[in-house]
XYZ file of N, CA and C in Angstrom:
591
model
N 30.664 41.680 60.437
C 31.428 40.656 60.024
C 31.287 40.564 58.449
N 32.459 40.219 56.863
C 31.970 39.917 56.471
C 32.511 38.601 56.186
N 31.608 37.396 55.571
C 31.970 36.146 54.770
C 32.423 36.701 53.263
N 33.861 35.526 53.047
C 34.003 36.173 51.465
C 34.765 35.175 50.893
N 33.815 35.553 49.971
C 33.869 33.465 48.790
C 34.893 33.001 48.002
N 35.388 34.129 47.879
C 36.518 33.983 47.210
C 37.662 35.661 46.957
N 39.288 34.344 46.636
C 40.053 36.395 46.936
C 40.346 35.789 44.665
N 40.753 37.086 44.763
C 41.040 37.187 43.106
C 43.049 37.351 43.441
N 43.583 37.073 42.538
C 45.085 37.070 42.500
C 44.999 38.239 41.838
N 45.642 39.198 42.687
C 45.806 40.636 41.018
C 47.326 39.766 40.258
N 47.608 40.353 38.951
C 48.550 40.109 38.698
C 49.616 41.020 38.725
N 50.352 40.553 39.043
C 51.676 41.638 39.627
C 52.534 41.974 37.791
N 52.609 40.440 37.091
C 53.387 41.561 35.677
C 53.035 42.511 35.431
N 51.699 43.007 35.647
C 50.800 43.906 34.392
C 50.659 45.399 34.874
N 51.622 45.423 36.123
C 52.214 47.229 37.387
C 52.407 47.715 36.489
N 52.868 48.644 36.140
C 53.464 50.592 35.441
C 53.300 50.671 36.553
N 55.616 52.057 36.600
C 55.156 53.239 37.811
C 55.709 53.902 36.425
N 55.591 54.925 38.187
C 55.270 56.488 37.405
C 56.814 57.341 37.911
N 57.288 57.608 37.754
C 58.798 58.108 38.815
C 58.774 60.023 38.355
N 58.421 60.465 39.414
C 58.614 62.269 39.700
C 59.405 62.276 40.680
N 60.270 63.479 40.101
C 61.367 64.611 40.739
C 61.341 65.507 41.414
N 61.965 66.261 42.479
C 62.219 67.322 42.128
C 63.204 67.979 41.557
N 62.451 69.970 42.124
C 63.645 70.455 40.916
C 64.461 70.423 40.413
N 65.519 69.925 42.262
C 67.371 69.770 42.275
C 67.194 68.395 42.383
N 66.513 67.264 41.997
C 66.632 65.962 41.516
C 66.349 66.141 40.430
N 67.604 64.434 40.449
C 67.318 63.691 38.978
C 67.298 62.656 39.482
N 66.664 61.779 37.741
C 66.467 60.400 37.862
C 68.707 59.634 38.358
N 68.246 58.700 38.555
C 69.222 57.995 39.919
C 69.241 56.465 38.795
N 70.953 55.801 38.751
C 70.449 54.498 37.323
C 69.977 53.192 38.816
N 70.282 53.795 39.953
C 69.789 52.809 41.052
C 68.180 53.118 40.349
N 67.534 53.670 40.451
C 65.783 53.895 40.141
C 65.339 53.111 39.110
N 64.008 51.630 39.708
C 63.862 50.793 38.813
C 62.421 50.493 39.210
N 62.098 50.529 38.328
C 60.405 49.601 38.625
C 59.520 48.784 37.814
N 59.569 48.002 38.028
C 58.633 46.521 37.103
C 58.099 45.949 37.792
N 56.970 45.842 37.243
C 56.546 44.758 37.305
C 55.821 45.221 39.259
N 56.032 43.979 40.510
C 56.111 44.640 41.597
C 56.798 45.039 42.432
N 57.710 45.113 42.287
C 59.756 45.156 42.666
C 59.801 46.945 42.558
N 60.384 47.452 42.967
C 61.482 48.780 43.620
C 62.101 49.146 43.538
N 62.513 50.111 43.532
C 64.152 50.446 44.181
C 64.896 51.633 43.607
N 64.536 52.796 44.505
C 64.951 53.846 44.510
C 65.572 53.764 45.473
N 66.903 55.113 45.107
C 68.367 55.016 45.843
C 67.674 56.765 46.505
N 67.985 57.121 47.683
C 68.259 58.414 48.961
C 69.125 59.305 47.402
N 68.725 60.852 47.302
C 69.054 61.502 46.631
C 69.618 62.653 48.000
N 70.640 63.336 46.819
C 71.016 63.766 48.298
C 71.141 65.339 48.221
N 70.694 65.903 49.678
C 70.537 66.915 50.148
C 68.995 66.596 50.751
N 68.798 67.052 52.434
C 68.317 67.183 53.446
C 66.762 68.273 52.649
N 65.639 67.337 52.615
C 64.488 68.322 52.482
C 63.708 68.561 52.856
N 62.282 68.594 52.899
C 60.818 68.881 53.998
C 59.983 67.855 53.061
N 60.050 67.667 51.899
C 59.582 66.594 51.037
C 59.692 66.065 50.181
N 59.523 64.886 49.642
C 59.776 63.889 48.955
C 60.784 65.133 47.395
N 61.908 64.306 47.646
C 62.873 64.570 46.584
C 62.168 63.190 45.212
N 61.716 62.155 45.571
C 61.497 61.109 44.545
C 59.905 60.801 45.035
N 59.566 60.985 43.519
C 57.918 60.654 43.432
C 57.830 58.916 42.844
N 57.645 57.597 43.682
C 57.104 56.312 42.597
C 55.190 56.103 43.222
N 54.961 56.054 42.078
C 53.585 55.699 41.477
C 53.233 54.650 41.473
N 52.466 53.419 40.781
C 51.737 52.556 40.264
C 50.421 52.404 39.668
N 50.690 51.760 39.051
C 49.418 51.998 38.015
C 48.135 51.338 39.461
N 46.646 51.764 38.816
C 46.013 51.258 39.989
C 45.596 49.780 39.410
N 45.962 49.672 41.605
C 46.004 47.636 41.700
C 44.419 47.760 41.570
N 43.969 48.363 42.425
C 42.517 47.592 43.203
C 41.502 48.775 42.706
N 40.018 48.330 42.322
C 39.642 49.923 41.646
C 38.391 50.380 42.979
N 37.699 50.892 42.541
C 36.610 52.317 43.387
C 36.010 50.416 44.200
N 35.196 50.695 45.436
C 35.245 49.094 45.684
C 35.135 47.951 46.428
N 36.492 48.084 45.985
C 36.907 46.428 45.578
C 37.418 46.631 47.465
N 37.699 45.179 48.029
C 38.035 45.202 49.335
C 39.226 43.627 48.919
N 40.785 44.077 49.759
C 41.507 44.011 49.507
C 42.478 43.986 50.665
N 43.980 43.076 49.913
C 44.462 43.040 50.973
C 45.978 43.152 49.984
N 47.131 43.292 50.552
C 47.789 43.975 50.985
C 49.594 44.286 50.995
N 50.494 42.651 50.263
C 51.419 43.007 51.876
C 52.672 43.411 50.601
N 53.793 44.814 51.410
C 54.557 44.797 50.782
C 55.286 44.234 51.430
N 57.535 44.270 50.851
C 58.292 43.848 52.225
C 58.931 45.067 51.782
N 59.849 45.904 52.263
C 60.539 46.465 52.000
C 61.684 46.620 52.324
N 62.930 46.635 52.411
C 64.489 46.113 52.458
C 65.302 47.843 52.694
N 65.278 48.376 54.317
C 66.272 49.096 54.601
C 67.571 48.729 54.566
N 67.721 47.572 54.492
C 69.469 47.152 54.853
C 70.213 47.645 54.437
N 70.297 48.997 53.568
C 71.184 50.102 53.500
C 71.237 51.194 53.687
N 71.075 51.356 54.920
C 71.520 52.430 56.013
C 71.824 53.321 55.612
N 71.251 54.718 56.036
C 71.397 55.955 55.818
C 72.175 56.882 56.414
N 74.107 57.509 56.733
C 74.055 57.727 57.646
C 74.944 58.565 58.716
N 73.602 59.495 57.459
C 73.641 61.386 57.880
C 71.525 61.564 58.176
N 70.895 62.869 58.546
C 70.402 62.973 59.150
C 68.927 63.127 57.407
N 68.217 62.605 57.511
C 66.810 63.332 56.807
C 66.212 62.606 57.868
N 65.503 64.412 58.363
C 64.783 64.240 59.878
C 63.270 64.194 59.191
N 62.570 64.944 57.701
C 61.631 64.424 56.908
C 61.349 62.741 57.647
N 60.321 62.632 56.905
C 59.819 61.453 56.885
C 59.339 60.992 55.399
N 60.230 60.096 55.114
C 59.748 58.906 54.077
C 58.165 58.323 54.364
N 57.713 57.956 52.668
C 56.147 57.328 53.053
C 56.219 56.403 51.811
N 55.547 55.195 52.058
C 55.754 54.483 51.450
C 54.083 53.601 51.932
N 53.163 53.741 50.417
C 51.753 53.455 51.646
C 50.789 53.377 49.659
N 49.661 53.500 50.503
C 48.452 53.890 49.055
C 47.776 54.451 49.492
N 47.975 55.259 48.412
C 46.797 56.623 47.843
C 45.667 56.307 46.748
N 45.207 57.279 46.526
C 43.984 57.288 45.678
C 44.662 57.272 44.322
N 43.386 56.735 43.678
C 45.098 56.312 41.764
C 44.241 57.840 41.238
N 43.787 58.262 41.139
C 43.238 60.124 40.920
C 44.450 60.471 40.986
N 44.917 60.406 41.906
C 45.747 61.680 42.894
C 47.179 61.575 42.217
N 47.113 62.930 41.106
C 48.437 63.418 40.136
C 49.977 62.616 40.884
N 50.652 61.977 40.455
C 51.621 61.874 40.518
C 52.723 63.207 40.872
N 53.172 63.125 42.415
C 54.193 64.479 42.341
C 55.185 64.592 43.750
N 55.596 65.518 43.507
C 56.496 65.475 45.260
C 55.446 66.141 46.322
N 53.971 66.271 46.343
C 53.808 66.365 47.624
C 53.063 65.418 48.100
N 52.994 64.859 49.357
C 52.523 63.453 49.887
C 51.424 63.027 49.269
N 50.802 61.615 48.876
C 50.082 61.273 47.944
C 49.496 59.726 48.816
N 49.726 59.533 49.692
C 49.659 58.164 50.338
C 48.462 58.203 51.524
N 47.506 57.713 51.531
C 46.350 58.256 52.649
C 46.497 57.081 53.666
N 47.399 56.018 53.225
C 47.871 54.732 54.332
C 49.590 54.643 54.151
N 50.061 54.158 54.936
C 51.124 54.401 55.178
C 52.048 53.567 56.440
N 53.303 53.301 55.688
C 54.355 53.026 56.737
C 55.771 54.080 56.568
N 55.684 54.950 57.489
C 57.211 56.309 57.694
C 58.403 56.220 58.032
N 58.776 56.238 57.445
C 60.444 56.020 57.856
C 61.232 57.157 58.262
N 62.375 58.467 59.366
C 63.159 59.042 58.793
C 64.237 58.547 59.991
N 65.352 59.239 59.528
C 66.907 59.099 60.371
C 66.882 60.340 61.563
N 66.450 60.399 62.783
C 67.297 61.414 63.547
C 68.612 61.659 63.344
N 69.980 60.389 63.632
C 70.657 60.757 63.874
C 71.671 60.690 62.759
N 72.483 61.311 63.185
C 73.737 60.636 61.820
C 74.426 59.111 62.042
N 73.538 58.617 62.541
C 74.396 57.255 62.424
C 72.990 56.604 61.357
N 73.526 55.072 61.126
C 72.447 54.208 60.359
C 71.974 52.804 61.367
N 70.468 54.553 61.639
C 69.855 53.906 62.269
C 68.174 55.170 62.657
N 66.477 54.081 62.271
C 65.888 54.981 61.540
C 64.558 54.960 62.699
N 63.788 56.150 62.389
C 62.175 55.616 63.770
C 61.455 55.489 62.126
N 60.920 54.047 63.116
C 59.140 53.812 61.802
C 58.220 53.951 62.683
N 57.587 54.001 62.014
C 56.237 54.937 61.576
C 55.402 54.442 60.916
N 53.803 53.431 61.680
C 52.959 52.880 61.539
C 51.559 54.145 61.201
N 51.113 55.314 59.869
C 50.068 56.309 59.637
C 50.616 57.100 60.532
N 51.899 57.653 61.329
C 51.792 58.659 62.216
C 52.273 58.380 63.471
N 52.592 57.477 63.871
C 52.203 56.350 65.218
C 53.977 55.749 65.275
N 54.850 56.269 66.206
C 55.856 55.932 66.222
C 56.020 54.322 66.800
N 56.077 53.514 65.428
C 56.437 52.101 66.397
C 58.517 51.587 67.315
N 58.821 51.752 66.513
C 60.745 51.677 67.047
C 61.941 52.432 66.375
N 62.649 52.743 67.160
C 64.177 53.266 66.534
C 64.746 51.646 65.882
N 64.456 51.920 64.981
C 65.471 50.698 64.371
C 67.187 50.687 64.415
N 68.091 49.966 65.342
C 69.710 50.056 65.179
C 70.206 49.293 64.046
N 70.151 47.964 63.300
C 69.860 47.789 62.237
C 68.419 47.178 61.392
N 68.447 47.955 60.712
C 66.626 47.768 59.866
C 67.117 47.164 59.310
N 66.757 46.166 58.694
C 66.459 44.570 57.668
C 64.614 45.136 56.747
N 64.793 43.771 56.370
C 63.186 43.938 55.937
C 61.843 43.764 57.191
N 61.127 45.086 56.327
C 60.024 45.516 56.506
C 58.804 44.431 55.990
N 57.621 43.988 56.777
C 57.171 43.563 56.285
C 54.909 44.679 56.166
N 54.428 45.026 55.691
C 53.576 45.612 55.728
C 52.406 44.987 55.283
N 51.324 45.283 56.063
C 50.404 44.415 54.657
C 49.381 45.791 54.669
N 48.584 45.268 54.695
C 47.120 46.880 54.690
C 45.525 45.165 54.489
N 44.473 45.607 54.863
C 43.860 44.960 54.966
C 42.263 46.093 54.427
N 42.108 45.928 53.623
C 41.051 47.391 53.283
C 39.259 46.710 53.194
N 38.787 47.068 53.843
C 37.067 46.776 54.383
C 36.123 47.149 54.150
N 35.421 47.747 53.212
C 35.049 49.195 53.271
C 35.080 50.120 52.982
N 35.231 51.371 54.107
C 36.107 52.307 54.014
C 37.160 52.228 54.977
N 37.086 50.703 56.078
C 37.569 50.799 57.401
C 39.463 50.031 56.479
N 40.359 50.711 56.845
C 41.622 49.400 56.869
C 42.450 49.227 56.991
N 43.541 48.604 58.192
C 44.079 48.202 58.667
C 45.385 47.823 58.556
N 46.449 48.680 58.602
C 47.693 48.284 58.507
C 48.036 47.764 59.988
N 48.943 47.051 59.048
C 50.094 45.571 60.122
C 51.809 45.987 59.438
N 52.638 46.509 60.675
C 53.653 46.311 61.044
C 53.836 45.762 61.964
N 54.713 44.901 61.148
C 55.019 43.767 63.166
C 54.087 43.580 64.093
N 54.550 44.166 64.938
C 53.248 43.943 66.351
C 52.270 45.246 65.929
N 52.561 46.168 65.212
C 51.613 47.569 65.447
C 50.787 47.559 64.526
N 49.615 48.261 64.772
C 48.125 47.681 64.305
C 47.264 49.083 64.097
N 46.492 49.247 63.385
C 46.564 51.028 62.685
C 44.926 50.471 62.251
N 44.191 51.249 62.062
C 42.770 51.623 61.867
C 43.221 52.410 61.219
N 41.711 52.947 60.055
C 42.064 54.590 59.074
C 40.422 54.388 58.444
N 40.256 55.018 58.731
C 38.895 54.814 58.114
C 38.576 57.228 57.085
N 38.423 56.172 55.859
C 38.503 56.846 55.060
C 37.221 57.013 53.825
N 36.772 58.581 54.257
C 35.193 58.586 53.285
C 35.223 58.414 52.001
N 36.012 58.255 51.051
C 35.866 58.400 49.754
C 36.539 56.691 49.353
N 36.079 56.432 48.690
C 35.896 54.992 47.889
C 36.340 55.227 46.548
N 37.902 55.010 46.445
C 37.989 55.018 45.383
C 39.821 53.895 44.637
N 39.363 54.305 43.315
C 40.685 53.557 43.378
C 42.089 53.619 43.724
N 42.999 52.403 44.032
C 44.067 52.956 45.043
C 45.676 51.963 43.863
N 46.130 52.870 44.076
C 47.154 52.994 43.803
C 48.924 52.768 44.957
N 50.249 52.238 44.420
C 51.534 52.579 45.911
C 51.658 53.366 45.011
N 51.876 54.567 46.495
C 53.355 55.595 46.263
C 54.397 55.578 47.557
N 55.043 55.661 46.708
C 56.752 55.183 47.984
C 56.917 56.716 47.358
N 57.066 57.875 48.489
C 56.929 58.810 48.438
C 59.355 59.267 49.373
N 59.920 59.280 48.766
C 61.202 59.675 49.381
C 61.606 59.872 50.360
N 62.344 60.911 50.733
C 63.027 62.603 51.015
C 64.391 62.108 50.876
N 65.055 63.276 50.365
C 66.854 62.905 50.704
C 67.410 63.758 51.391
N 68.523 62.919 52.152
C 69.349 62.648 52.638
C 70.837 63.839 52.828
N 71.083 64.282 53.912
C 72.262 65.748 54.233
C 73.613 63.889 53.670
N 73.442 63.930 53.156
C 75.058 63.036 52.386
C 76.042 63.226 52.504
N 76.752 62.755 52.987
C 78.056 63.807 52.976
C 79.372 63.174 51.226
N 78.165 62.216 50.860
C 78.578 61.834 49.402
C 78.343 59.955 48.201
N 77.886 59.557 47.603
C 77.153 58.968 47.797
C 77.075 57.222 48.002
N 78.718 57.429 48.126
C 78.667 56.176 49.599
C 77.666 55.806 50.659
N 76.829 56.998 50.986
C 76.622 56.844 52.531
C 74.663 56.919 52.076
N 74.681 56.582 50.471
C 73.226 56.575 49.619
C 72.498 55.899 50.207
N 71.129 56.161 51.093
C 70.149 54.575 51.101
C 69.661 53.861 49.705
N 69.586 53.175 50.313
C 68.942 52.310 48.561
C 68.222 51.488 49.646
N 67.044 51.760 49.248
C 65.125 51.691 49.500
C 64.962 50.830 48.823
N 64.171 49.583 48.720
C 64.465 48.549 47.687
C 62.200 47.834 47.888
N 61.512 47.655 46.990
C 60.229 46.954 47.313
C 59.521 46.320 47.163
N 58.692 45.521 47.066
C 58.309 44.184 46.918
C 56.180 43.467 46.718
N 56.215 44.723 46.051
C 54.298 43.430 46.181
C 54.397 41.796 46.470
N 54.480 41.387 47.472
C 54.629 39.780 47.658
C 53.271 39.352 47.850
N 52.478 39.624 47.946
C 50.262 39.041 47.856
C 49.794 40.229 47.678
N 49.365 40.323 46.426
C 48.342 41.455 46.364
C 47.196 41.000 45.633
N 45.928 41.025 46.295
C 44.426 40.476 46.177
C 43.251 40.375 46.700
N 42.484 40.639 45.568
C 40.858 40.989 46.463
C 40.101 40.060 47.148
N 39.226 39.917 47.872
C 37.460 40.114 48.572
C 37.229 39.762 47.089
N 36.382 39.008 46.934
C 34.516 38.353 46.107
C 33.996 38.268 47.229
């Protein structure tokens, strides 16, 4: 048990973002990131690794204990298969932004059917098949090297041996789209970010 004497809010207006695209992908007009908000439009063409990778500036320094809450809007649903998993979560700030998986703890989703439905995951554990996805709230709580990830009624504990600074990563795979009108738009918002003192 830790006694928290105070909390310190993170100034979301100071967050900067870096986009990286796979060789067969290009920036899209819908891809926007500013302060605590980001938007990514899925790229055309099914892929086994991310086609778009977004990384925030460092939100928490080495040794910080913290709470981070993200709200992800998946209301715009994919209509075609994306068997590989897209991941949104926290990774080490020292990790170079690339299309290699970078988050150490995360929320994941894939589209296993040619229909508006997604599988959702809490740190690689299947939570549910959602036929009409909407806003999903993800809470990460770090105490020492223990991370608790809360997504709806799902709780997951992960222990990381490294203690470094942390950034948000959103890494989105491509979809097998017939046309751009079926592309999914992923919107994220950091709704809470503070460290415990």
